[in-house]
mmCIF file of C-alpha atoms in Angstrom:
data_model
loop_
_atom_site.group_PDB
_atom_site.id
_atom_site.type_symbol
_atom_site.label_atom_id
_atom_site.label_comp_id
_atom_site.label_asym_id
_atom_site.label_seq_id
_atom_site.Cartn_x
_atom_site.Cartn_y
_atom_site.Cartn_z
ATOM 1 C CA UNK I 1 -17.829 6.386 3.490
ATOM 2 C CA UNK I 2 -15.978 7.327 6.673
ATOM 3 C CA UNK I 3 -12.741 5.417 5.992
ATOM 4 C CA UNK I 4 -10.514 8.497 6.048
ATOM 5 C CA UNK I 5 -12.208 9.970 9.133
ATOM 6 C CA UNK I 6 -11.738 6.792 11.152
ATOM 7 C CA UNK I 7 -8.208 6.365 9.854
ATOM 8 C CA UNK I 8 -7.449 9.817 11.211
ATOM 9 C CA UNK I 9 -9.270 9.055 14.487
ATOM 10 C CA UNK I 10 -7.252 5.904 15.207
ATOM 11 C CA UNK I 11 -3.928 6.867 13.679
ATOM 12 C CA UNK I 12 -1.747 4.604 11.583
ATOM 13 C CA UNK I 13 -0.937 4.841 7.933
ATOM 14 C CA UNK I 14 2.647 5.977 8.510
ATOM 15 C CA UNK I 15 5.128 4.678 5.977
ATOM 16 C CA UNK I 16 7.810 3.508 8.378
ATOM 17 C CA UNK I 17 10.903 1.603 7.279
ATOM 18 C CA UNK I 18 12.298 -1.020 9.661
ATOM 19 C CA UNK I 19 15.768 -2.059 10.696
ATOM 20 C CA UNK I 20 16.717 -5.163 8.681
ATOM 21 C CA UNK I 21 18.006 -7.185 11.674
ATOM 22 C CA UNK I 22 14.642 -7.688 13.345
ATOM 23 C CA UNK I 23 12.128 -10.497 12.904
ATOM 24 C CA UNK I 24 8.805 -9.942 11.171
ATOM 25 C CA UNK I 25 5.771 -12.141 10.588
ATOM 26 C CA UNK I 26 5.370 -10.590 7.131
ATOM 27 C CA UNK I 27 7.730 -9.991 4.219
ATOM 28 C CA UNK I 28 7.888 -7.123 1.737
ATOM 29 C CA UNK I 29 7.786 -8.077 -1.938
ATOM 30 C CA UNK I 30 9.718 -6.372 -4.752
ATOM 31 C CA UNK I 31 6.593 -4.500 -5.807
ATOM 32 C CA UNK I 32 6.207 -3.037 -2.302
ATOM 33 C CA UNK I 33 3.283 -5.261 -1.291
ATOM 34 C CA UNK I 34 3.192 -7.408 1.835
ATOM 35 C CA UNK I 35 2.923 -11.221 2.054
ATOM 36 C CA UNK I 36 3.091 -13.908 4.717
ATOM 37 C CA UNK I 37 6.321 -15.683 5.618
ATOM 38 C CA UNK I 38 6.470 -19.480 5.672
ATOM 39 C CA UNK I 39 8.576 -19.593 8.812
ATOM 40 C CA UNK I 40 8.869 -17.674 12.077
ATOM 41 C CA UNK I 41 12.201 -17.397 13.847
ATOM 42 C CA UNK I 42 12.826 -16.383 17.446
ATOM 43 C CA UNK I 43 15.166 -13.413 17.206
ATOM 44 C CA UNK I 44 16.371 -10.636 19.454
ATOM 45 C CA UNK I 45 13.660 -8.255 18.324
ATOM 46 C CA UNK I 46 10.544 -7.768 16.256
ATOM 47 C CA UNK I 47 9.746 -5.199 13.587
ATOM 48 C CA UNK I 48 6.834 -2.921 14.289
ATOM 49 C CA UNK I 49 5.134 -0.743 11.709
ATOM 50 C CA UNK I 50 1.893 1.227 11.503
ATOM 51 C CA UNK I 51 1.511 0.843 7.738
ATOM 52 C CA UNK I 52 -2.027 -0.129 6.765
ATOM 53 C CA UNK I 53 -2.096 -3.630 5.218
ATOM 54 C CA UNK I 54 -5.851 -4.124 4.667
ATOM 55 C CA UNK I 55 -9.267 -3.354 6.080
ATOM 56 C CA UNK I 56 -12.171 -5.775 6.450
ATOM 57 C CA UNK I 57 -15.891 -5.778 7.065
ATOM 58 C CA UNK I 58 -16.587 -8.821 9.235
ATOM 59 C CA UNK I 59 -20.201 -9.924 9.481
ATOM 60 C CA UNK I 60 -20.012 -11.500 12.937
ATOM 61 C CA UNK I 61 -21.897 -10.284 16.004
ATOM 62 C CA UNK I 62 -23.198 -11.718 19.242
ATOM 63 C CA UNK I 63 -26.720 -13.168 18.936
ATOM 64 C CA UNK I 64 -29.481 -10.584 19.295
ATOM 65 C CA UNK I 65 -27.013 -7.702 19.732
ATOM 66 C CA UNK I 66 -24.876 -5.192 17.842
ATOM 67 C CA UNK I 67 -21.761 -6.178 19.803
ATOM 68 C CA UNK I 68 -19.081 -7.174 17.248
ATOM 69 C CA UNK I 69 -17.479 -10.586 17.701
ATOM 70 C CA UNK I 70 -13.959 -10.081 16.301
ATOM 71 C CA UNK I 71 -12.203 -13.090 14.766
ATOM 72 C CA UNK I 72 -8.497 -13.402 14.054
ATOM 73 C CA UNK I 73 -7.640 -13.568 10.334
ATOM 74 C CA UNK I 74 -5.585 -16.691 9.573
ATOM 75 C CA UNK I 75 -2.750 -16.836 7.042
ATOM 76 C CA UNK I 76 -1.063 -20.156 7.745
ATOM 77 C CA UNK I 77 -0.314 -22.865 10.300
ATOM 78 C CA UNK I 78 3.134 -23.620 11.703
ATOM 79 C CA UNK I 79 3.342 -27.252 12.811
ATOM 80 C CA UNK I 80 7.089 -28.004 12.734
ATOM 81 C CA UNK I 81 9.981 -26.625 14.796
ATOM 82 C CA UNK I 82 13.582 -26.613 13.562
ATOM 83 C CA UNK I 83 15.655 -26.995 16.737
ATOM 84 C CA UNK I 84 18.866 -25.969 14.929
ATOM 85 C CA UNK I 85 17.577 -22.603 13.715
ATOM 86 C CA UNK I 86 14.916 -22.160 16.448
ATOM 87 C CA UNK I 87 12.281 -21.642 13.759
ATOM 88 C CA UNK I 88 8.594 -22.543 13.547
ATOM 89 C CA UNK I 89 7.763 -23.700 10.014
ATOM 90 C CA UNK I 90 4.911 -24.485 7.642
ATOM 91 C CA UNK I 91 4.638 -28.160 6.622
ATOM 92 C CA UNK I 92 2.687 -28.801 3.409
ATOM 93 C CA UNK I 93 2.280 -32.438 4.466
ATOM 94 C CA UNK I 94 0.569 -31.717 7.791
ATOM 95 C CA UNK I 95 -2.399 -34.031 8.410
ATOM 96 C CA UNK I 96 -5.954 -32.646 8.519
ATOM 97 C CA UNK I 97 -4.936 -29.604 6.478
ATOM 98 C CA UNK I 98 -8.063 -27.448 6.669
ATOM 99 C CA UNK I 99 -6.461 -24.313 5.225
ATOM 100 C CA UNK I 100 -8.065 -22.742 2.137
ATOM 101 C CA UNK I 101 -5.411 -20.819 0.191
ATOM 102 C CA UNK I 102 -6.705 -19.556 -3.174
ATOM 103 C CA UNK I 103 -4.942 -16.883 -5.219
ATOM 104 C CA UNK I 104 -7.551 -14.091 -5.589
ATOM 105 C CA UNK I 105 -5.516 -12.475 -8.392
ATOM 106 C CA UNK I 106 -6.185 -15.506 -10.618
ATOM 107 C CA UNK I 107 -9.967 -15.526 -10.122
ATOM 108 C CA UNK I 108 -11.982 -13.290 -12.506
ATOM 109 C CA UNK I 109 -13.973 -10.487 -10.892
ATOM 110 C CA UNK I 110 -17.169 -11.789 -9.260
ATOM 111 C CA UNK I 111 -16.323 -15.395 -10.130
ATOM 112 C CA UNK I 112 -15.877 -17.757 -7.178
ATOM 113 C CA UNK I 113 -13.505 -20.443 -5.984
ATOM 114 C CA UNK I 114 -14.656 -22.852 -3.282
ATOM 115 C CA UNK I 115 -13.269 -25.881 -1.464
ATOM 116 C CA UNK I 116 -15.627 -27.882 0.726
ATOM 117 C CA UNK I 117 -12.962 -30.503 1.562
ATOM 118 C CA UNK I 118 -11.418 -28.182 4.164
ATOM 119 C CA UNK I 119 -14.689 -28.291 6.113
ATOM 120 C CA UNK I 120 -14.430 -32.075 6.371
ATOM 121 C CA UNK I 121 -10.845 -31.820 7.660
ATOM 122 C CA UNK I 122 -11.585 -29.103 10.209
ATOM 123 C CA UNK I 123 -11.763 -30.213 13.835
ATOM 124 C CA UNK I 124 -13.680 -27.146 15.044
ATOM 125 C CA UNK I 125 -17.109 -28.461 14.090
ATOM 126 C CA UNK I 126 -19.139 -27.646 17.238
ATOM 127 C CA UNK I 127 -21.499 -24.653 17.294
ATOM 128 C CA UNK I 128 -20.665 -23.561 13.724
ATOM 129 C CA UNK I 129 -22.219 -21.008 11.414
ATOM 130 C CA UNK I 130 -21.355 -19.371 8.095
ATOM 131 C CA UNK I 131 -19.784 -15.899 8.405
ATOM 132 C CA UNK I 132 -18.683 -13.573 5.596
ATOM 133 C CA UNK I 133 -16.019 -10.898 5.301
ATOM 134 C CA UNK I 134 -15.073 -8.297 2.663
ATOM 135 C CA UNK I 135 -11.320 -7.633 2.534
ATOM 136 C CA UNK I 136 -9.908 -4.466 0.908
ATOM 137 C CA UNK I 137 -6.161 -4.618 0.256
ATOM 138 C CA UNK I 138 -3.905 -1.632 0.808
ATOM 139 C CA UNK I 139 -0.382 -3.119 1.071
ATOM 140 C CA UNK I 140 -1.462 -6.768 1.053
ATOM 141 C CA UNK I 141 -0.274 -8.580 -2.096
ATOM 142 C CA UNK I 142 -2.970 -9.280 -4.739
ATOM 143 C CA UNK I 143 -2.038 -12.982 -4.493
ATOM 144 C CA UNK I 144 -2.647 -13.246 -0.748
ATOM 145 C CA UNK I 145 -5.780 -14.614 0.858
ATOM 146 C CA UNK I 146 -6.581 -14.569 4.548
ATOM 147 C CA UNK I 147 -9.789 -14.930 6.509
ATOM 148 C CA UNK I 148 -10.979 -16.326 9.818
ATOM 149 C CA UNK I 149 -10.835 -20.153 9.921
ATOM 150 C CA UNK I 150 -12.295 -22.197 8.361
ATOM 151 C CA UNK I 151 -12.660 -20.375 5.018
ATOM 152 C CA UNK I 152 -14.062 -22.206 1.990
ATOM 153 C CA UNK I 153 -15.141 -19.457 -0.473
ATOM 154 C CA UNK I 154 -13.356 -16.617 -2.289
ATOM 155 C CA UNK I 155 -14.877 -14.075 -4.708
ATOM 156 C CA UNK I 156 -12.957 -11.044 -6.012
ATOM 157 C CA UNK I 157 -15.119 -7.900 -5.789
ATOM 158 C CA UNK I 158 -14.749 -4.392 -7.185
ATOM 159 C CA UNK I 159 -13.297 -1.448 -5.269
ATOM 160 C CA UNK I 160 -15.410 1.705 -5.549
ATOM 161 C CA UNK I 161 -13.877 4.308 -7.828
ATOM 162 C CA UNK I 162 -13.174 6.876 -5.100
ATOM 163 C CA UNK I 163 -11.101 4.354 -3.088
ATOM 164 C CA UNK I 164 -8.994 2.833 -5.891
ATOM 165 C CA UNK I 165 -5.952 4.889 -4.875
ATOM 166 C CA UNK I 166 -5.967 3.478 -1.347
ATOM 167 C CA UNK I 167 -7.210 -0.062 -1.993
ATOM 168 C CA UNK I 168 -5.801 -1.928 -4.983
ATOM 169 C CA UNK I 169 -8.076 -4.975 -4.922
ATOM 170 C CA UNK I 170 -10.713 -6.695 -2.803
ATOM 171 C CA UNK I 171 -12.400 -10.028 -2.254
ATOM 172 C CA UNK I 172 -15.279 -11.554 -0.330
ATOM 173 C CA UNK I 173 -14.692 -14.686 1.767
ATOM 174 C CA UNK I 174 -17.029 -17.049 3.525
ATOM 175 C CA UNK I 175 -16.063 -19.138 6.524
ATOM 176 C CA UNK I 176 -17.598 -21.902 8.611
ATOM 177 C CA UNK I 177 -16.795 -20.500 12.049
ATOM 178 C CA UNK I 178 -17.167 -22.123 15.453
ATOM 179 C CA UNK I 179 -18.110 -19.882 18.378
ATOM 180 C CA UNK I 180 -15.612 -21.947 20.375
ATOM 181 C CA UNK I 181 -12.788 -20.740 18.146
ATOM 182 C CA UNK I 182 -12.623 -17.015 18.860
ATOM 183 C CA UNK I 183 -9.058 -16.351 19.978
ATOM 184 C CA UNK I 184 -9.929 -12.733 20.692
ATOM 185 C CA UNK I 185 -11.936 -13.589 23.806
ATOM 186 C CA UNK I 186 -9.422 -15.880 25.470
ATOM 187 C CA UNK I 187 -7.805 -12.760 26.939
ATOM 188 C CA UNK I 188 -10.392 -10.036 26.476
ATOM 189 C CA UNK I 189 -13.659 -10.404 28.464
ATOM 190 C CA UNK I 190 -12.605 -7.161 30.223
ATOM 191 C CA UNK I 191 -15.448 -7.035 32.746
ATOM 192 C CA UNK I 192 -18.168 -6.963 30.083
ATOM 193 C CA UNK I 193 -20.929 -9.326 31.265
ATOM 194 C CA UNK I 194 -21.982 -10.316 27.730
ATOM 195 C CA UNK I 195 -18.411 -11.258 26.870
ATOM 196 C CA UNK I 196 -17.778 -12.995 30.186
ATOM 197 C CA UNK I 197 -20.960 -15.053 29.798
ATOM 198 C CA UNK I 198 -19.872 -15.957 26.261
ATOM 199 C CA UNK I 199 -16.456 -17.036 27.501
ATOM 200 C CA UNK I 200 -17.809 -19.100 30.404
ATOM 201 C CA UNK I 201 -20.375 -20.804 28.161
ATOM 202 C CA UNK I 202 -17.532 -21.805 25.832
ATOM 203 C CA UNK I 203 -15.484 -23.217 28.702
ATOM 204 C CA UNK I 204 -18.470 -25.114 30.147
ATOM 205 C CA UNK I 205 -19.088 -26.776 26.788
ATOM 206 C CA UNK I 206 -15.422 -27.614 26.329
ATOM 207 C CA UNK I 207 -15.246 -29.209 29.798
ATOM 208 C CA UNK I 208 -17.384 -32.025 28.417
ATOM 209 C CA UNK I 209 -14.391 -33.048 26.302
ATOM 210 C CA UNK I 210 -12.064 -35.284 28.320
ATOM 211 C CA UNK I 211 -9.847 -37.049 25.740
ATOM 212 C CA UNK I 212 -8.956 -37.552 22.070
ATOM 213 C CA UNK I 213 -9.691 -41.298 21.908
ATOM 214 C CA UNK I 214 -11.650 -40.967 18.668
ATOM 215 C CA UNK I 215 -8.818 -39.220 16.809
ATOM 216 C CA UNK I 216 -6.604 -40.982 14.298
ATOM 217 C CA UNK I 217 -3.297 -42.131 15.832
ATOM 218 C CA UNK I 218 -1.235 -40.569 13.020
ATOM 219 C CA UNK I 219 -2.951 -37.224 13.646
ATOM 220 C CA UNK I 220 -2.183 -37.444 17.375
ATOM 221 C CA UNK I 221 1.425 -38.500 16.842
ATOM 222 C CA UNK I 222 2.063 -35.589 14.473
ATOM 223 C CA UNK I 223 0.407 -32.818 16.501
ATOM 224 C CA UNK I 224 1.807 -33.908 19.885
ATOM 225 C CA UNK I 225 5.391 -34.410 18.661
ATOM 226 C CA UNK I 226 8.178 -32.885 20.791
ATOM 227 C CA UNK I 227 11.904 -33.163 20.027
ATOM 228 C CA UNK I 228 14.065 -35.135 22.447
ATOM 229 C CA UNK I 229 16.641 -33.591 24.762
ATOM 230 C CA UNK I 230 17.102 -31.887 28.124
ATOM 231 C CA UNK I 231 15.614 -28.589 26.948
ATOM 232 C CA UNK I 232 12.309 -30.213 26.078
ATOM 233 C CA UNK I 233 12.375 -32.391 29.211
ATOM 234 C CA UNK I 234 12.404 -29.122 31.169
ATOM 235 C CA UNK I 235 9.333 -27.944 29.252
ATOM 236 C CA UNK I 236 7.565 -31.255 30.018
ATOM 237 C CA UNK I 237 8.276 -30.840 33.730
ATOM 238 C CA UNK I 238 7.030 -27.244 33.726
ATOM 239 C CA UNK I 239 3.838 -28.271 31.912
ATOM 240 C CA UNK I 240 3.090 -30.920 34.555
ATOM 241 C CA UNK I 241 3.721 -28.449 37.382
ATOM 242 C CA UNK I 242 1.552 -25.697 35.862
ATOM 243 C CA UNK I 243 -1.408 -28.027 35.331
ATOM 244 C CA UNK I 244 -1.148 -30.268 38.412
ATOM 245 C CA UNK I 245 -4.492 -29.040 39.791
ATOM 246 C CA UNK I 246 -6.366 -29.133 36.465
ATOM 247 C CA UNK I 247 -8.346 -32.173 35.318
ATOM 248 C CA UNK I 248 -10.032 -31.500 31.965
ATOM 249 C CA UNK I 249 -8.081 -30.487 28.834
ATOM 250 C CA UNK I 250 -9.668 -27.012 28.729
ATOM 251 C CA UNK I 251 -8.743 -26.390 32.374
ATOM 252 C CA UNK I 252 -5.158 -27.368 31.596
ATOM 253 C CA UNK I 253 -5.195 -24.899 28.695
ATOM 254 C CA UNK I 254 -6.547 -22.177 31.007
ATOM 255 C CA UNK I 255 -3.858 -23.055 33.577
ATOM 256 C CA UNK I 256 -1.154 -22.497 30.951
ATOM 257 C CA UNK I 257 -2.777 -19.202 29.958
ATOM 258 C CA UNK I 258 -2.945 -18.126 33.621
ATOM 259 C CA UNK I 259 0.713 -19.031 34.129
ATOM 260 C CA UNK I 260 1.710 -16.440 31.512
ATOM 261 C CA UNK I 261 -0.564 -13.912 33.266
ATOM 262 C CA UNK I 262 0.653 -14.692 36.808
ATOM 263 C CA UNK I 263 2.754 -12.548 39.161
ATOM 264 C CA UNK I 264 6.073 -13.344 40.829
ATOM 265 C CA UNK I 265 6.777 -13.296 44.569
ATOM 266 C CA UNK I 266 7.092 -9.493 44.508
ATOM 267 C CA UNK I 267 3.699 -9.033 42.879
ATOM 268 C CA UNK I 268 5.160 -8.080 39.502
ATOM 269 C CA UNK I 269 4.123 -9.831 36.261
ATOM 270 C CA UNK I 270 6.130 -13.038 35.842
ATOM 271 C CA UNK I 271 6.225 -12.578 32.051
ATOM 272 C CA UNK I 272 6.468 -9.340 30.103
ATOM 273 C CA UNK I 273 5.485 -8.680 26.486
ATOM 274 C CA UNK I 274 8.275 -6.892 24.629
ATOM 275 C CA UNK I 275 9.352 -6.576 21.007
ATOM 276 C CA UNK I 276 13.021 -6.556 22.098
ATOM 277 C CA UNK I 277 13.471 -9.576 24.396
ATOM 278 C CA UNK I 278 17.206 -10.058 23.907
ATOM 279 C CA UNK I 279 18.957 -13.339 23.149
ATOM 280 C CA UNK I 280 20.717 -15.948 25.319
ATOM 281 C CA UNK I 281 24.412 -15.471 26.031
ATOM 282 C CA UNK I 282 25.322 -18.722 24.255
ATOM 283 C CA UNK I 283 24.486 -18.813 20.532
ATOM 284 C CA UNK I 284 23.459 -22.494 20.718
ATOM 285 C CA UNK I 285 21.135 -22.042 23.703
ATOM 286 C CA UNK I 286 17.424 -22.709 23.362
ATOM 287 C CA UNK I 287 15.618 -19.406 22.928
ATOM 288 C CA UNK I 288 12.360 -21.018 24.057
ATOM 289 C CA UNK I 289 13.955 -22.176 27.315
ATOM 290 C CA UNK I 290 15.649 -18.819 27.772
ATOM 291 C CA UNK I 291 12.203 -17.229 27.447
ATOM 292 C CA UNK I 292 10.433 -19.723 29.739
ATOM 293 C CA UNK I 293 12.978 -20.092 32.524
ATOM 294 C CA UNK I 294 15.276 -17.053 32.568
ATOM 295 C CA UNK I 295 14.454 -13.883 30.686
ATOM 296 C CA UNK I 296 10.612 -14.318 30.555
ATOM 297 C CA UNK I 297 10.352 -11.496 28.045
ATOM 298 C CA UNK I 298 9.166 -11.874 24.458
ATOM 299 C CA UNK I 299 6.626 -11.126 21.752
ATOM 300 C CA UNK I 300 3.855 -13.303 20.309
ATOM 301 C CA UNK I 301 6.167 -15.803 18.579
ATOM 302 C CA UNK I 302 7.752 -16.657 21.939
ATOM 303 C CA UNK I 303 4.426 -17.086 23.724
ATOM 304 C CA UNK I 304 2.972 -19.141 20.867
ATOM 305 C CA UNK I 305 6.029 -21.394 20.526
ATOM 306 C CA UNK I 306 6.303 -21.962 24.271
ATOM 307 C CA UNK I 307 2.574 -22.693 24.574
ATOM 308 C CA UNK I 308 2.779 -25.104 21.633
ATOM 309 C CA UNK I 309 5.269 -27.315 23.458
ATOM 310 C CA UNK I 310 3.722 -26.934 26.916
ATOM 311 C CA UNK I 311 0.416 -28.247 25.546
ATOM 312 C CA UNK I 312 1.991 -30.928 23.370
ATOM 313 C CA UNK I 313 3.863 -32.097 26.468
ATOM 314 C CA UNK I 314 0.430 -32.754 28.000
ATOM 315 C CA UNK I 315 -0.621 -34.873 25.015
ATOM 316 C CA UNK I 316 -2.743 -32.158 23.412
ATOM 317 C CA UNK I 317 -2.671 -31.848 19.610
ATOM 318 C CA UNK I 318 -1.521 -28.273 18.993
ATOM 319 C CA UNK I 319 -0.350 -25.980 16.177
ATOM 320 C CA UNK I 320 0.560 -22.302 15.816
ATOM 321 C CA UNK I 321 -1.694 -20.061 13.728
ATOM 322 C CA UNK I 322 -0.352 -16.944 12.032
ATOM 323 C CA UNK I 323 -2.200 -14.023 10.562
ATOM 324 C CA UNK I 324 -3.557 -10.800 12.020
ATOM 325 C CA UNK I 325 -5.106 -10.129 15.391
ATOM 326 C CA UNK I 326 -8.380 -8.241 15.170
ATOM 327 C CA UNK I 327 -9.244 -5.231 17.288
ATOM 328 C CA UNK I 328 -12.615 -3.484 17.361
ATOM 329 C CA UNK I 329 -11.416 -0.327 15.666
ATOM 330 C CA UNK I 330 -14.620 1.421 14.659
ATOM 331 C CA UNK I 331 -17.476 2.579 16.852
ATOM 332 C CA UNK I 332 -19.121 4.554 14.025
ATOM 333 C CA UNK I 333 -19.181 1.641 11.568
ATOM 334 C CA UNK I 334 -19.485 -1.549 13.612
ATOM 335 C CA UNK I 335 -17.880 -4.593 12.085
ATOM 336 C CA UNK I 336 -15.181 -2.651 10.172
ATOM 337 C CA UNK I 337 -11.594 -3.388 11.188
ATOM 338 C CA UNK I 338 -8.252 -1.823 10.226
ATOM 339 C CA UNK I 339 -5.183 -4.096 10.052
ATOM 340 C CA UNK I 340 -1.695 -2.623 10.344
ATOM 341 C CA UNK I 341 1.650 -4.405 10.012
ATOM 342 C CA UNK I 342 2.136 -4.447 13.777
ATOM 343 C CA UNK I 343 -1.054 -6.507 14.099
ATOM 344 C CA UNK I 344 0.627 -9.441 12.342
ATOM 345 C CA UNK I 345 0.327 -12.104 15.022
ATOM 346 C CA UNK I 346 0.939 -15.697 16.063
ATOM 347 C CA UNK I 347 -1.279 -17.620 18.461
ATOM 348 C CA UNK I 348 -1.787 -21.228 19.540
ATOM 349 C CA UNK I 349 -4.607 -23.478 18.393
ATOM 350 C CA UNK I 350 -5.451 -26.677 20.256
#
């Protein structure tokens, strides 16, 4: 009942139009709604907008506490990279496709659509539980479905009469979620002992994993593929240097994360997040290499793409997830989250 109050408290909701020459992780449809894009280019800038796309009630908390455990909402997976256009792309033929993508607009109200096959294909099977979320769409297209991975259930639900102007449709989703797969906490323990203990427990469990010997060879070949050429040889060399003191796969992943968080010889951050990173002087130059070795400035697509190839260079099966990053927006109504266009995000999944 406090939607408008919290909206006012946290800001957002501005109807901002964007310059057409900047990259976005979403696209605007003819009817004014927002959908996901099936590719993600590395451009000279990124669009940023505070328009509200959807809100969600996420039923996920730490055990025996009221501390919300935010989960990123997944749209799609990018597994291919077009070296000519410098674009990460969706591949409908990717192996182990565990993505549930129903069209909620085609399911009658309160009817359900499920797909248990995605649970068999999912690799994140340790420490799993069923979590639910209610998604209320503001700008999000009626056809779009997104939820934390791995979703397997969709049920359109009614929007209360007093909110029909703001939210056009809604659905309930259920997911089989692993506690090891919370992207939010890779960067955000923030001195909170509960969160730090959660993070360290995840890492300790993951240190027991030393190889992928039980995985299918076709799966490994696909998800560790790197194009040939000098640009990617440079990425291989950097990956080996970054992780030279790490032994287990998770420690190599942490080493790559720490590299992006490290400081240079003057004590300044080696990499900087910016929505206007600039482009290389030569049109044919690799934007990933320009980001990694020269400019070191970029937004999430740059970090995700660079991390994808650094980890694949180490023989780790990796893909890029796209969707929306989740922030704990509400202290009055715990578990409610507001998602604006500038929270459209890309991150790396190993």
